[in-house]
Amino acid sequence: MATEDEGPRHPDITAMLKGQTSACKAARDAISADGEVTLYDGQAPHWMVFGIAATRLRRSLKIGLTTLGLDETVEILRARHRDEQLRTGNIVAADRSWFFTLYFDATGTELLACSGVKNERPSRRDGQKLQL
């Protein structure tokens, strides 16, 4: 069950976003502009977190969504040990234009990566309609 964590607060998270990926600056800016930050208490297996990030990248590329640092995040997670546990969190921009995912070590004290996906309508390629 996801809950807001009273652990690292916004200033600490902001300080952790030091350039692990190209999405870090935009995520810091989203926090500064009153974006909503949520950290999840539970840990998830690396293979699951990596699989979700890799799937998000493939689907985003397929439908033409704008991403930041998602490709870098997949590579960073790929290099981690498969049996490791990870924590995650989210930042939603105040205007809801961007959704960022934060990837932490099991203790939540080291930010490994940050990725962003722009909240936009998928592009239509060659006049095809996207079916939901």
CSV table of N, CA and C in Angstrom, one decimal:
chain,number,residue,atom,x,y,z
A,1,MET,N,0.8,-1.2,0.0
A,1,MET,CA,0.0,0.0,0.0
A,1,MET,C,0.9,1.2,0.0
A,2,ALA,N,0.6,2.2,-0.8
A,2,ALA,CA,1.4,3.4,-1.0
A,2,ALA,C,1.0,4.4,0.0
A,3,THR,N,1.9,5.0,0.7
A,3,THR,CA,1.7,6.1,1.6
A,3,THR,C,2.7,7.1,1.5
A,4,GLU,N,2.4,8.4,1.9
A,4,GLU,CA,3.4,9.4,1.8
A,4,GLU,C,4.4,9.1,3.0
A,5,ASP,N,5.6,9.2,2.7
A,5,ASP,CA,6.6,8.9,3.7
A,5,ASP,C,7.1,10.2,4.4
A,6,GLU,N,7.2,10.1,5.7
A,6,GLU,CA,7.7,11.2,6.4
A,6,GLU,C,9.2,11.3,6.4
A,7,GLY,N,9.9,10.4,5.7
A,7,GLY,CA,11.3,10.3,5.6
A,7,GLY,C,11.9,11.6,5.0
A,8,PRO,N,12.7,11.5,3.9
A,8,PRO,CA,13.3,12.7,3.3
A,8,PRO,C,12.2,13.6,2.8
A,9,ARG,N,12.2,14.8,3.2
A,9,ARG,CA,11.2,15.8,2.8
A,9,ARG,C,11.7,16.5,1.5
A,10,HIS,N,10.9,17.4,1.0
A,10,HIS,CA,11.2,18.0,-0.3
A,10,HIS,C,12.6,18.6,-0.3
A,11,PRO,N,13.1,19.3,0.7
A,11,PRO,CA,14.5,19.9,0.6
A,11,PRO,C,15.5,18.8,0.4
A,12,ASP,N,15.3,17.6,1.2
A,12,ASP,CA,16.3,16.5,1.1
A,12,ASP,C,16.2,15.9,-0.3
A,13,ILE,N,15.0,15.7,-0.8
A,13,ILE,CA,14.9,15.1,-2.2
A,13,ILE,C,15.5,16.0,-3.2
A,14,THR,N,15.2,17.3,-3.1
A,14,THR,CA,15.8,18.3,-4.0
A,14,THR,C,17.3,18.2,-4.0
A,15,ALA,N,17.9,18.1,-2.8
A,15,ALA,CA,19.3,18.0,-2.7
A,15,ALA,C,19.9,16.7,-3.3
A,16,MET,N,19.0,15.6,-3.3
A,16,MET,CA,19.4,14.3,-3.9
A,16,MET,C,19.4,14.3,-5.4
A,17,LEU,N,18.7,15.2,-6.0
A,17,LEU,CA,18.6,15.3,-7.5
A,17,LEU,C,19.8,16.1,-8.0
A,18,LYS,N,20.9,15.4,-8.1
A,18,LYS,CA,22.2,16.0,-8.5
A,18,LYS,C,22.6,15.8,-9.9
A,19,GLY,N,21.8,15.2,-10.7
A,19,GLY,CA,22.2,15.0,-12.1
A,19,GLY,C,22.5,13.5,-12.5
A,20,GLN,N,21.8,12.6,-11.7
A,20,GLN,CA,21.9,11.2,-12.1
A,20,GLN,C,21.4,10.9,-13.5
A,21,THR,N,20.4,11.7,-13.9
A,21,THR,CA,19.9,11.6,-15.3
A,21,THR,C,19.5,13.0,-15.8
A,22,SER,N,19.2,13.1,-17.0
A,22,SER,CA,18.8,14.4,-17.6
A,22,SER,C,17.5,14.9,-17.0
A,23,ALA,N,16.7,14.1,-16.3
A,23,ALA,CA,15.4,14.5,-15.8
A,23,ALA,C,15.6,15.2,-14.4
A,24,CYS,N,16.8,15.1,-13.8
A,24,CYS,CA,16.9,15.6,-12.4
A,24,CYS,C,16.6,17.1,-12.3
A,25,LYS,N,17.1,17.9,-13.2
A,25,LYS,CA,16.9,19.4,-13.1
A,25,LYS,C,15.4,19.7,-13.2
A,26,ALA,N,14.7,19.1,-14.2
A,26,ALA,CA,13.3,19.3,-14.3
A,26,ALA,C,12.5,18.8,-13.1
A,27,ALA,N,12.9,17.7,-12.5
A,27,ALA,CA,12.3,17.2,-11.3
A,27,ALA,C,12.5,18.2,-10.1
A,28,ARG,N,13.7,18.8,-10.0
A,28,ARG,CA,14.0,19.8,-9.0
A,28,ARG,C,13.1,21.0,-9.2
A,29,ASP,N,13.0,21.4,-10.5
A,29,ASP,CA,12.1,22.6,-10.8
A,29,ASP,C,10.7,22.3,-10.5
A,30,ALA,N,10.2,21.1,-10.7
A,30,ALA,CA,8.8,20.7,-10.4
A,30,ALA,C,8.6,20.8,-8.9
A,31,ILE,N,9.5,20.4,-8.1
A,31,ILE,CA,9.4,20.5,-6.6
A,31,ILE,C,9.4,21.9,-6.2
A,32,SER,N,10.3,22.7,-6.8
A,32,SER,CA,10.3,24.2,-6.4
A,32,SER,C,9.0,24.9,-6.8
A,33,ALA,N,8.3,24.4,-7.8
A,33,ALA,CA,7.1,25.0,-8.3
A,33,ALA,C,5.9,24.3,-7.6
A,34,ASP,N,6.1,23.8,-6.4
A,34,ASP,CA,5.0,23.2,-5.6
A,34,ASP,C,4.5,21.9,-6.2
A,35,GLY,N,5.3,21.1,-6.9
A,35,GLY,CA,4.9,19.8,-7.4
A,35,GLY,C,4.6,18.9,-6.2
A,36,GLU,N,3.8,17.9,-6.4
A,36,GLU,CA,3.5,16.9,-5.4
A,36,GLU,C,4.5,15.8,-5.3
A,37,VAL,N,5.1,15.6,-4.1
A,37,VAL,CA,6.1,14.5,-4.0
A,37,VAL,C,5.5,13.4,-3.1
A,38,THR,N,5.7,12.2,-3.6
A,38,THR,CA,5.2,11.0,-2.8
A,38,THR,C,6.4,10.0,-2.8
A,39,LEU,N,6.7,9.5,-1.6
A,39,LEU,CA,7.7,8.5,-1.5
A,39,LEU,C,7.0,7.3,-1.0
A,40,TYR,N,7.3,6.1,-1.5
A,40,TYR,CA,6.6,4.9,-1.1
A,40,TYR,C,7.4,4.1,0.0
A,41,ASP,N,6.7,3.7,1.0
A,41,ASP,CA,7.4,3.0,2.2
A,41,ASP,C,8.0,1.7,1.8
A,42,GLY,N,7.3,0.9,1.0
A,42,GLY,CA,7.7,-0.4,0.7
A,42,GLY,C,8.8,-0.5,-0.3
A,43,GLN,N,9.5,-1.7,-0.3
A,43,GLN,CA,10.5,-2.0,-1.2
A,43,GLN,C,10.0,-2.9,-2.3
A,44,ALA,N,10.6,-2.8,-3.4
A,44,ALA,CA,10.2,-3.7,-4.5
A,44,ALA,C,11.4,-4.4,-5.1
A,45,PRO,N,11.3,-5.6,-5.6
A,45,PRO,CA,12.5,-6.3,-6.2
A,45,PRO,C,13.0,-5.5,-7.4
A,46,HIS,N,14.3,-5.5,-7.5
A,46,HIS,CA,14.9,-4.8,-8.7
A,46,HIS,C,14.3,-5.2,-10.0
A,47,TRP,N,14.2,-6.5,-10.2
A,47,TRP,CA,13.7,-7.0,-11.5
A,47,TRP,C,12.3,-6.4,-11.8
A,48,MET,N,11.5,-6.2,-10.8
A,48,MET,CA,10.2,-5.6,-11.1
A,48,MET,C,10.3,-4.2,-11.5
A,49,VAL,N,11.1,-3.4,-10.7
A,49,VAL,CA,11.2,-2.0,-11.0
A,49,VAL,C,11.9,-1.8,-12.3
A,50,PHE,N,12.9,-2.5,-12.6
A,50,PHE,CA,13.6,-2.5,-13.9
A,50,PHE,C,12.6,-2.8,-15.0
A,51,GLY,N,11.8,-3.8,-14.9
A,51,GLY,CA,10.9,-4.2,-15.9
A,51,GLY,C,9.8,-3.2,-16.2
A,52,ILE,N,9.3,-2.5,-15.1
A,52,ILE,CA,8.4,-1.5,-15.3
A,52,ILE,C,9.0,-0.3,-16.1
A,53,ALA,N,10.2,0.1,-15.7
A,53,ALA,CA,10.9,1.2,-16.4
A,53,ALA,C,11.1,0.9,-17.8
A,54,ALA,N,11.6,-0.3,-18.1
A,54,ALA,CA,11.9,-0.7,-19.5
A,54,ALA,C,10.6,-0.7,-20.3
A,55,THR,N,9.5,-1.2,-19.8
A,55,THR,CA,8.2,-1.2,-20.5
A,55,THR,C,7.7,0.2,-20.7
A,56,ARG,N,7.9,1.0,-19.7
A,56,ARG,CA,7.4,2.4,-19.9
A,56,ARG,C,8.2,3.1,-21.0
A,57,LEU,N,9.5,2.8,-21.1
A,57,LEU,CA,10.3,3.4,-22.2
A,57,LEU,C,9.9,2.9,-23.5
A,58,ARG,N,9.7,1.6,-23.7
A,58,ARG,CA,9.2,1.0,-24.9
A,58,ARG,C,7.9,1.6,-25.4
A,59,ARG,N,7.0,1.6,-24.4
A,59,ARG,CA,5.6,2.1,-24.8
A,59,ARG,C,5.6,3.6,-25.1
A,60,SER,N,6.4,4.4,-24.4
A,60,SER,CA,6.5,5.8,-24.6
A,60,SER,C,7.1,6.1,-26.0
A,61,LEU,N,8.1,5.4,-26.3
A,61,LEU,CA,8.7,5.5,-27.7
A,61,LEU,C,7.7,5.1,-28.8
A,62,LYS,N,7.0,4.0,-28.5
A,62,LYS,CA,6.1,3.5,-29.5
A,62,LYS,C,5.0,4.5,-29.8
A,63,ILE,N,4.4,5.2,-28.8
A,63,ILE,CA,3.3,6.1,-29.0
A,63,ILE,C,3.7,7.5,-29.1
A,64,GLY,N,5.0,7.8,-29.0
A,64,GLY,CA,5.5,9.1,-29.3
A,64,GLY,C,5.4,10.1,-28.1
A,65,LEU,N,5.5,9.6,-26.8
A,65,LEU,CA,5.5,10.5,-25.7
A,65,LEU,C,6.9,11.1,-25.5
A,66,THR,N,6.9,12.3,-24.9
A,66,THR,CA,8.1,13.0,-24.6
A,66,THR,C,8.6,12.5,-23.3
A,67,THR,N,9.9,12.0,-23.2
A,67,THR,CA,10.4,11.5,-22.0
A,67,THR,C,11.7,12.3,-21.7
A,68,LEU,N,12.1,12.3,-20.4
A,68,LEU,CA,13.4,12.8,-19.9
A,68,LEU,C,14.1,11.8,-19.1
A,69,GLY,N,15.3,11.4,-19.4
A,69,GLY,CA,16.0,10.5,-18.6
A,69,GLY,C,15.5,9.1,-18.5
A,70,LEU,N,14.5,8.7,-19.2
A,70,LEU,CA,14.0,7.4,-19.0
A,70,LEU,C,14.9,6.3,-19.6
A,71,ASP,N,15.5,6.7,-20.8
A,71,ASP,CA,16.5,5.7,-21.3
A,71,ASP,C,17.7,5.6,-20.4
A,72,GLU,N,18.2,6.7,-19.8
A,72,GLU,CA,19.3,6.7,-18.9
A,72,GLU,C,18.9,5.8,-17.7
A,73,THR,N,17.7,6.0,-17.2
A,73,THR,CA,17.2,5.3,-16.0
A,73,THR,C,17.3,3.8,-16.2
A,74,VAL,N,16.8,3.4,-17.4
A,74,VAL,CA,16.8,1.9,-17.7
A,74,VAL,C,18.2,1.4,-17.7
A,75,GLU,N,19.2,2.1,-18.2
A,75,GLU,CA,20.6,1.7,-18.2
A,75,GLU,C,21.1,1.6,-16.8
A,76,ILE,N,20.8,2.6,-16.0
A,76,ILE,CA,21.3,2.6,-14.6
A,76,ILE,C,20.7,1.4,-13.9
A,77,LEU,N,19.4,1.2,-14.0
A,77,LEU,CA,18.8,0.0,-13.4
A,77,LEU,C,19.3,-1.3,-13.9
A,78,ARG,N,19.6,-1.4,-15.2
A,78,ARG,CA,20.1,-2.6,-15.8
A,78,ARG,C,21.4,-3.0,-15.1
A,79,ALA,N,22.2,-2.0,-14.7
A,79,ALA,CA,23.5,-2.3,-14.1
A,79,ALA,C,23.5,-2.7,-12.6
A,80,ARG,N,22.3,-2.6,-12.0
A,80,ARG,CA,22.2,-3.0,-10.6
A,80,ARG,C,22.0,-4.5,-10.5
A,81,HIS,N,22.2,-5.0,-9.3
A,81,HIS,CA,22.1,-6.4,-9.0
A,81,HIS,C,20.6,-6.8,-9.0
A,82,ARG,N,20.3,-7.9,-9.6
A,82,ARG,CA,19.0,-8.4,-9.8
A,82,ARG,C,18.3,-8.7,-8.5
A,83,ASP,N,19.0,-9.1,-7.5
A,83,ASP,CA,18.3,-9.5,-6.2
A,83,ASP,C,18.2,-8.3,-5.3
A,84,GLU,N,18.6,-7.2,-5.7
A,84,GLU,CA,18.5,-6.0,-4.8
A,84,GLU,C,17.0,-5.5,-4.7
A,85,GLN,N,16.7,-4.9,-3.6
A,85,GLN,CA,15.4,-4.3,-3.3
A,85,GLN,C,15.6,-2.8,-3.6
A,86,LEU,N,14.6,-2.1,-4.1
A,86,LEU,CA,14.6,-0.7,-4.4
A,86,LEU,C,13.3,-0.1,-3.9
A,87,ARG,N,13.4,1.2,-3.7
A,87,ARG,CA,12.3,2.1,-3.3
A,87,ARG,C,12.0,3.0,-4.4
A,88,THR,N,10.8,3.5,-4.5
A,88,THR,CA,10.5,4.5,-5.6
A,88,THR,C,9.6,5.6,-5.0
A,89,GLY,N,9.5,6.6,-5.8
A,89,GLY,CA,8.7,7.8,-5.4
A,89,GLY,C,8.3,8.5,-6.7
A,90,ASN,N,7.4,9.5,-6.5
A,90,ASN,CA,6.9,10.2,-7.7
A,90,ASN,C,6.9,11.7,-7.4
A,91,ILE,N,7.0,12.5,-8.4
A,91,ILE,CA,6.8,13.9,-8.4
A,91,ILE,C,5.8,14.2,-9.5
A,92,VAL,N,4.8,14.9,-9.2
A,92,VAL,CA,3.8,15.3,-10.2
A,92,VAL,C,3.9,16.8,-10.2
A,93,ALA,N,4.2,17.4,-11.4
A,93,ALA,CA,4.3,18.8,-11.5
A,93,ALA,C,3.0,19.5,-11.1
A,94,ALA,N,3.1,20.7,-10.5
A,94,ALA,CA,1.9,21.4,-10.0
A,94,ALA,C,0.8,21.5,-11.1
A,95,ASP,N,1.3,21.8,-12.4
A,95,ASP,CA,0.3,21.9,-13.5
A,95,ASP,C,0.0,20.6,-14.2
A,96,ARG,N,0.5,19.5,-13.6
A,96,ARG,CA,0.3,18.1,-14.1
A,96,ARG,C,0.9,17.9,-15.5
A,97,SER,N,1.8,18.7,-15.9
A,97,SER,CA,2.4,18.6,-17.2
A,97,SER,C,3.4,17.5,-17.3
A,98,TRP,N,4.0,17.1,-16.2
A,98,TRP,CA,5.1,16.1,-16.1
A,98,TRP,C,4.9,15.2,-14.9
A,99,PHE,N,5.2,13.9,-15.1
A,99,PHE,CA,5.2,12.9,-14.1
A,99,PHE,C,6.6,12.4,-14.0
A,100,PHE,N,7.2,12.5,-12.8
A,100,PHE,CA,8.6,12.0,-12.6
A,100,PHE,C,8.6,10.8,-11.7
A,101,THR,N,9.4,9.8,-12.0
A,101,THR,CA,9.6,8.7,-11.1
A,101,THR,C,11.0,8.7,-10.5
A,102,LEU,N,11.1,8.5,-9.2
A,102,LEU,CA,12.4,8.5,-8.5
A,102,LEU,C,12.7,7.1,-8.1
A,103,TYR,N,14.0,6.7,-8.3
A,103,TYR,CA,14.4,5.3,-8.0
A,103,TYR,C,15.5,5.4,-6.9
A,104,PHE,N,15.3,4.8,-5.8
A,104,PHE,CA,16.2,4.8,-4.6
A,104,PHE,C,16.7,3.5,-4.3
A,105,ASP,N,17.8,3.4,-3.6
A,105,ASP,CA,18.3,2.2,-3.0
A,105,ASP,C,17.3,1.7,-2.0
A,106,ALA,N,17.5,0.5,-1.4
A,106,ALA,CA,16.6,-0.1,-0.4
A,106,ALA,C,16.3,0.8,0.8
A,107,THR,N,17.3,1.6,1.2
A,107,THR,CA,17.1,2.4,2.4
A,107,THR,C,16.5,3.7,2.1
A,108,GLY,N,16.4,4.1,0.9
A,108,GLY,CA,15.8,5.4,0.5
A,108,GLY,C,16.7,6.6,0.7
A,109,THR,N,18.0,6.3,0.9
A,109,THR,CA,19.0,7.4,1.2
A,109,THR,C,19.8,7.7,0.0
A,110,GLU,N,19.8,6.9,-1.0
A,110,GLU,CA,20.6,7.2,-2.2
A,110,GLU,C,19.7,7.2,-3.4
A,111,LEU,N,19.6,8.3,-4.1
A,111,LEU,CA,18.8,8.4,-5.4
A,111,LEU,C,19.7,7.8,-6.5
A,112,LEU,N,19.1,6.8,-7.1
A,112,LEU,CA,19.9,6.1,-8.2
A,112,LEU,C,19.6,6.7,-9.6
A,113,ALA,N,18.3,7.1,-9.8
A,113,ALA,CA,17.9,7.6,-11.1
A,113,ALA,C,16.6,8.4,-11.0
A,114,CYS,N,16.3,9.2,-12.0
A,114,CYS,CA,15.1,9.9,-12.1
A,114,CYS,C,14.7,10.0,-13.5
A,115,SER,N,13.4,9.7,-13.8
A,115,SER,CA,12.9,9.8,-15.1
A,115,SER,C,11.6,10.6,-15.2
A,116,GLY,N,11.3,11.2,-16.3
A,116,GLY,CA,10.1,12.0,-16.5
A,116,GLY,C,9.4,11.6,-17.8
A,117,VAL,N,8.0,11.7,-17.7
A,117,VAL,CA,7.2,11.5,-18.9
A,117,VAL,C,6.2,12.7,-18.9
A,118,LYS,N,6.2,13.3,-20.1
A,118,LYS,CA,5.3,14.4,-20.2
A,118,LYS,C,3.9,14.0,-20.4
A,119,ASN,N,3.0,14.6,-19.7
A,119,ASN,CA,1.5,14.3,-19.8
A,119,ASN,C,1.0,15.0,-21.1
A,120,GLU,N,0.9,14.2,-22.1
A,120,GLU,CA,0.5,14.8,-23.4
A,120,GLU,C,-0.3,13.7,-24.2
A,121,ARG,N,-1.0,14.1,-25.1
A,121,ARG,CA,-1.7,13.2,-26.0
A,121,ARG,C,-0.6,12.5,-26.9
A,122,PRO,N,-0.7,11.2,-27.0
A,122,PRO,CA,0.3,10.5,-27.9
A,122,PRO,C,0.2,11.0,-29.3
A,123,SER,N,1.3,11.0,-30.0
A,123,SER,CA,1.3,11.5,-31.4
A,123,SER,C,0.7,10.5,-32.3
A,124,ARG,N,0.1,10.9,-33.3
A,124,ARG,CA,-0.5,10.0,-34.3
A,124,ARG,C,0.5,9.9,-35.5
A,125,ARG,N,0.9,8.7,-35.7
A,125,ARG,CA,1.8,8.5,-36.8
A,125,ARG,C,1.1,8.0,-38.1
A,126,ASP,N,1.4,8.6,-39.2
A,126,ASP,CA,0.9,8.2,-40.5
A,126,ASP,C,-0.6,8.2,-40.5
A,127,GLY,N,-1.3,9.1,-39.7
A,127,GLY,CA,-2.7,9.2,-39.8
A,127,GLY,C,-3.4,8.2,-39.0
A,128,GLN,N,-2.7,7.3,-38.3
A,128,GLN,CA,-3.3,6.2,-37.5
A,128,GLN,C,-3.9,6.8,-36.3
A,129,LYS,N,-5.1,6.2,-35.9
A,129,LYS,CA,-5.7,6.6,-34.6
A,129,LYS,C,-5.3,5.7,-33.5
A,130,LEU,N,-5.0,6.2,-32.4
A,130,LEU,CA,-4.6,5.4,-31.2
A,130,LEU,C,-5.9,4.8,-30.7
A,131,GLN,N,-5.9,3.5,-30.5
A,131,GLN,CA,-7.1,2.9,-29.9
A,131,GLN,C,-6.8,2.5,-28.5
A,132,LEU,N,-7.7,2.9,-27.6
A,132,LEU,CA,-7.5,2.6,-26.2
A,132,LEU,C,-8.3,1.4,-25.8
